[in-house]
Coordinates of C-alpha atoms in Angstrom, one line a residue:
M1 CA -22.2 -37.8 24.9
R2 CA -18.4 -37.8 24.8
T3 CA -17.6 -34.9 22.5
I4 CA -14.2 -32.2 22.0
D5 CA -15.0 -28.6 22.1
E6 CA -12.3 -25.6 22.2
N7 CA -13.5 -24.6 26.1
T8 CA -12.5 -28.8 26.5
L9 CA -9.3 -28.4 24.5
K10 CA -8.2 -24.5 26.3
S11 CA -9.0 -25.7 29.7
Y12 CA -6.8 -29.5 28.8
K13 CA -4.0 -26.8 27.6
N14 CA -4.5 -24.8 30.5
H15 CA -3.8 -28.4 32.5
L16 CA -0.8 -29.2 31.0
Y17 CA 0.7 -25.9 31.3
I18 CA 0.1 -26.4 35.0
Q19 CA 2.1 -30.0 34.5
E20 CA 4.9 -28.1 33.6
K21 CA 4.9 -29.3 30.1
S22 CA 7.0 -27.8 27.4
K23 CA 5.8 -25.0 24.9
N24 CA 6.0 -27.6 22.1
T25 CA 4.7 -30.5 24.5
I26 CA 1.7 -28.6 24.7
D27 CA 1.4 -27.5 21.1
K28 CA 2.4 -31.2 20.0
Y29 CA -0.9 -32.5 22.1
I30 CA -3.4 -30.0 21.6
R31 CA -2.8 -30.7 17.5
D32 CA -3.0 -34.5 17.8
I33 CA -5.8 -33.9 19.6
R34 CA -7.4 -31.9 16.9
T35 CA -6.3 -34.7 14.4
F36 CA -8.7 -37.2 16.2
T37 CA -11.6 -35.0 15.9
V38 CA -10.9 -34.0 12.1
W39 CA -10.6 -38.0 11.8
L40 CA -14.1 -38.2 13.8
Q41 CA -15.9 -36.4 11.6
T42 CA -15.0 -37.8 8.5
Q43 CA -16.9 -41.0 10.0
E44 CA -20.1 -38.7 10.7
Q45 CA -19.9 -40.1 14.1
K46 CA -19.5 -37.4 17.5
D47 CA -19.5 -39.2 20.3
I48 CA -16.3 -40.5 21.4
T49 CA -15.7 -44.2 22.4
K50 CA -13.4 -46.9 22.8
D51 CA -14.7 -48.3 19.6
S52 CA -14.0 -45.0 17.6
A53 CA -10.5 -45.4 19.8
I54 CA -9.8 -48.5 18.3
H55 CA -10.7 -47.3 14.6
Y56 CA -8.6 -44.9 15.3
K57 CA -5.6 -46.6 15.5
K58 CA -6.4 -49.0 12.8
H59 CA -6.4 -45.8 11.3
L60 CA -2.7 -44.4 12.5
E61 CA -1.8 -48.0 12.0
A62 CA -2.4 -47.6 7.8
H63 CA -1.3 -44.0 7.3
Y64 CA 1.9 -43.4 10.0
K65 CA 5.1 -45.0 11.3
P66 CA 4.5 -47.2 14.6
S67 CA 6.7 -44.2 16.2
S68 CA 4.6 -41.7 15.2
T69 CA 1.3 -43.9 16.0
N70 CA 2.4 -43.9 19.5
S71 CA 2.9 -40.7 20.1
M72 CA -0.6 -39.7 18.6
L73 CA -2.1 -42.0 20.5
T74 CA -0.1 -41.1 23.8
A75 CA -1.4 -37.2 23.6
L76 CA -5.1 -38.7 22.7
N77 CA -4.5 -41.4 25.7
G78 CA -3.8 -38.6 27.9
F79 CA -6.5 -36.4 27.2
F80 CA -8.6 -39.1 27.8
E81 CA -7.8 -39.8 31.7
Y82 CA -7.9 -35.4 31.8
M83 CA -11.7 -36.3 31.1
G84 CA -11.8 -39.4 33.6
W85 CA -13.2 -41.5 29.8
H86 CA -10.3 -44.4 30.9
D87 CA -12.4 -47.0 29.0
C88 CA -11.5 -44.7 25.8
R89 CA -7.7 -45.2 26.2
V90 CA -5.8 -47.5 23.6
K91 CA -2.9 -49.8 24.0
T92 CA 0.1 -48.4 22.0
L93 CA 1.8 -50.5 19.5
K94 CA 4.7 -53.0 20.7
T95 CA 7.7 -51.9 18.4
Q96 CA 11.5 -53.1 18.0
P97 CA 14.3 -51.0 18.4
N98 CA 16.0 -50.7 15.1
H99 CA 19.6 -50.2 15.7
I100 CA 20.7 -50.7 11.6
Y101 CA 18.6 -47.3 11.3
A102 CA 19.5 -45.5 14.3
Q103 CA 23.8 -46.3 13.0
E104 CA 22.3 -44.7 9.5
K105 CA 20.8 -41.7 11.4
E106 CA 24.3 -41.0 13.4
L107 CA 25.9 -37.6 12.8
T108 CA 30.2 -38.9 11.9
R109 CA 32.5 -36.4 12.8
D110 CA 33.5 -36.1 9.7
E111 CA 30.1 -34.6 8.4
Y112 CA 29.7 -32.7 11.6
E113 CA 32.5 -30.8 11.2
K114 CA 32.1 -30.2 7.1
L115 CA 28.9 -29.2 8.5
V116 CA 30.1 -25.9 10.4
T117 CA 32.8 -25.6 7.8
T118 CA 30.7 -25.2 5.6
A119 CA 27.9 -22.9 7.4
E120 CA 31.2 -20.9 7.7
E121 CA 32.2 -20.4 3.8
E122 CA 28.8 -19.5 3.5
G123 CA 29.3 -16.5 5.6
N124 CA 26.4 -17.9 7.9
Q125 CA 28.4 -17.6 11.4
R126 CA 25.9 -17.3 13.4
L127 CA 24.8 -21.1 12.0
A128 CA 28.1 -22.2 12.5
L129 CA 28.6 -21.4 16.6
L130 CA 25.1 -22.5 17.1
M131 CA 26.1 -25.8 15.5
E132 CA 29.2 -25.7 17.3
T133 CA 27.3 -24.9 20.7
L134 CA 24.4 -27.3 20.2
G135 CA 27.3 -30.6 19.1
C136 CA 30.2 -29.1 21.9
T137 CA 27.8 -29.1 25.4
G138 CA 24.8 -31.5 24.0
I139 CA 21.9 -29.0 25.1
R140 CA 18.2 -29.1 23.1
V141 CA 17.7 -26.9 20.4
G142 CA 15.0 -25.3 23.1
E143 CA 17.7 -24.3 25.0
I144 CA 19.6 -21.6 23.3
G145 CA 17.9 -18.6 24.8
F146 CA 20.1 -19.8 28.1
I147 CA 23.2 -18.6 26.0
T148 CA 23.4 -15.0 26.9
V149 CA 26.4 -13.1 26.2
E150 CA 26.8 -13.3 30.4
A151 CA 27.1 -17.0 30.4
V152 CA 29.4 -16.8 27.2
K153 CA 32.2 -14.3 29.4
D154 CA 31.2 -16.9 32.5
G155 CA 32.6 -19.6 30.8
K156 CA 29.2 -22.1 32.1
A157 CA 25.7 -21.2 31.5
G158 CA 22.6 -22.9 34.0
I159 CA 19.9 -24.8 32.1
S160 CA 16.1 -24.6 33.8
F161 CA 14.3 -27.2 31.2
K162 CA 10.1 -29.1 32.7
G163 CA 11.7 -28.0 36.4
K164 CA 15.0 -29.1 36.0
H165 CA 17.9 -27.0 36.4
R166 CA 21.5 -28.0 35.9
W167 CA 25.4 -25.9 34.6
I168 CA 26.4 -26.5 31.3
Y169 CA 30.2 -25.7 30.0
L170 CA 31.6 -24.0 27.6
V171 CA 35.6 -24.8 26.7
H172 CA 37.7 -21.8 25.5
D173 CA 38.1 -22.5 22.0
L174 CA 33.6 -22.1 22.1
K175 CA 33.7 -19.2 24.3
M176 CA 36.7 -17.6 22.4
K177 CA 34.6 -17.7 19.1
L178 CA 30.9 -16.4 20.6
L179 CA 32.8 -14.0 22.4
D180 CA 33.8 -12.4 18.7
Y181 CA 30.4 -13.1 17.4
C182 CA 28.9 -11.4 20.0
K183 CA 31.5 -7.9 19.2
K184 CA 31.3 -7.8 15.2
Q185 CA 27.3 -8.9 15.8
N186 CA 26.7 -5.8 18.6
I187 CA 24.9 -8.1 21.1
K188 CA 26.0 -6.7 24.0
S189 CA 23.5 -8.9 27.0
G190 CA 21.3 -11.4 26.3
A191 CA 20.4 -14.6 23.9
V192 CA 23.4 -15.0 22.0
F193 CA 21.6 -16.4 18.6
I194 CA 19.3 -14.1 18.2
T195 CA 17.1 -13.3 14.6
K196 CA 18.3 -9.1 12.9
N197 CA 14.9 -7.6 14.4
G198 CA 16.1 -9.5 18.2
N199 CA 14.2 -12.4 18.3
L200 CA 15.3 -15.6 19.6
L201 CA 15.6 -17.9 16.7
D202 CA 13.3 -20.0 15.5
R203 CA 13.2 -24.2 15.7
S204 CA 12.0 -24.1 12.0
N205 CA 14.5 -21.9 11.0
I206 CA 17.3 -23.4 12.6
W207 CA 15.7 -26.3 11.4
M208 CA 15.7 -25.1 7.8
E209 CA 19.0 -23.2 7.5
M210 CA 20.8 -26.8 8.8
K211 CA 19.0 -28.6 5.9
E212 CA 20.5 -25.9 3.2
I213 CA 23.8 -26.5 4.7
A214 CA 23.7 -30.3 4.1
K215 CA 22.9 -29.8 0.8
K216 CA 25.5 -27.7 0.4
A217 CA 27.9 -29.6 2.8
G218 CA 27.0 -33.0 0.7
V219 CA 25.8 -34.6 4.2
A220 CA 23.0 -36.7 4.2
L221 CA 19.5 -34.5 5.0
E222 CA 18.1 -37.1 7.2
K223 CA 21.2 -36.6 9.5
V224 CA 20.7 -33.2 9.7
F225 CA 18.1 -31.8 12.6
P226 CA 19.1 -29.9 16.1
H227 CA 18.5 -32.7 18.2
N228 CA 21.0 -35.2 16.3
L229 CA 23.3 -32.6 17.7
R230 CA 22.6 -33.7 21.0
H231 CA 22.9 -37.1 20.0
F232 CA 26.4 -36.9 18.8
F233 CA 27.6 -34.6 21.4
A234 CA 26.7 -37.5 23.8
R235 CA 28.4 -40.4 21.9
A236 CA 31.1 -38.3 21.6
H237 CA 31.7 -37.8 25.4
Y238 CA 31.0 -41.2 26.7
K239 CA 33.4 -41.9 23.9
A240 CA 35.9 -40.2 25.4
H241 CA 34.9 -40.2 29.8
K242 CA 33.0 -44.0 28.9
N243 CA 31.1 -42.4 32.0
I244 CA 27.5 -42.5 31.9
S245 CA 26.4 -41.4 35.4
H246 CA 28.6 -38.1 34.2
L247 CA 26.9 -38.0 30.5
A248 CA 24.0 -37.8 33.0
D249 CA 24.8 -35.2 34.6

């Protein structure tokens, strides 16, 4: 009988770590697998089979968007591969890119500037600078720990992510703003974007702060999330340089 217990999940979590998956990816995969096991219990079925995987896929289709369904199935298929249960794998849904929807999600320059200005007016200089840093460098929110006092002084930061290393450069205006912020906050070394207790800012807290500022700035909430600033940077950079290879670098 094929079942999933805590020891198996712990072993798979370690496997993902060895594969150099990010912490967020690992947490999501384990969460998705747990969701499957909970659903399996509601079906009064313990044995994992191709038939149960197909029924679970239909359940996801009925309750989630296609993109979310595919994401959860991908996590489950990866686990099946790890366990050697190749016959349990299921196909993901075929989806068509929705360009209109993507355009509706795009953050315009005016909206970006309005967010930053509103954060400053509300006295949240840290959030204003964080959004400027994400929008000016294109880094992921999970990479903000690489923006250190030392990196700011140097005008560039080395980013290591998923086994890859790259350099990002801070424009002069942003560099001076960050140095001034660090001086006022008495941050002498290490990460710039930290809490009052000295801990690195949490992704969920950043997301919530951005949503609050979006309400006050009058910017559509569905457009305001950290990763959208990465997309904003990519569009702005390509518009300015028209060089996709340079953007990729």
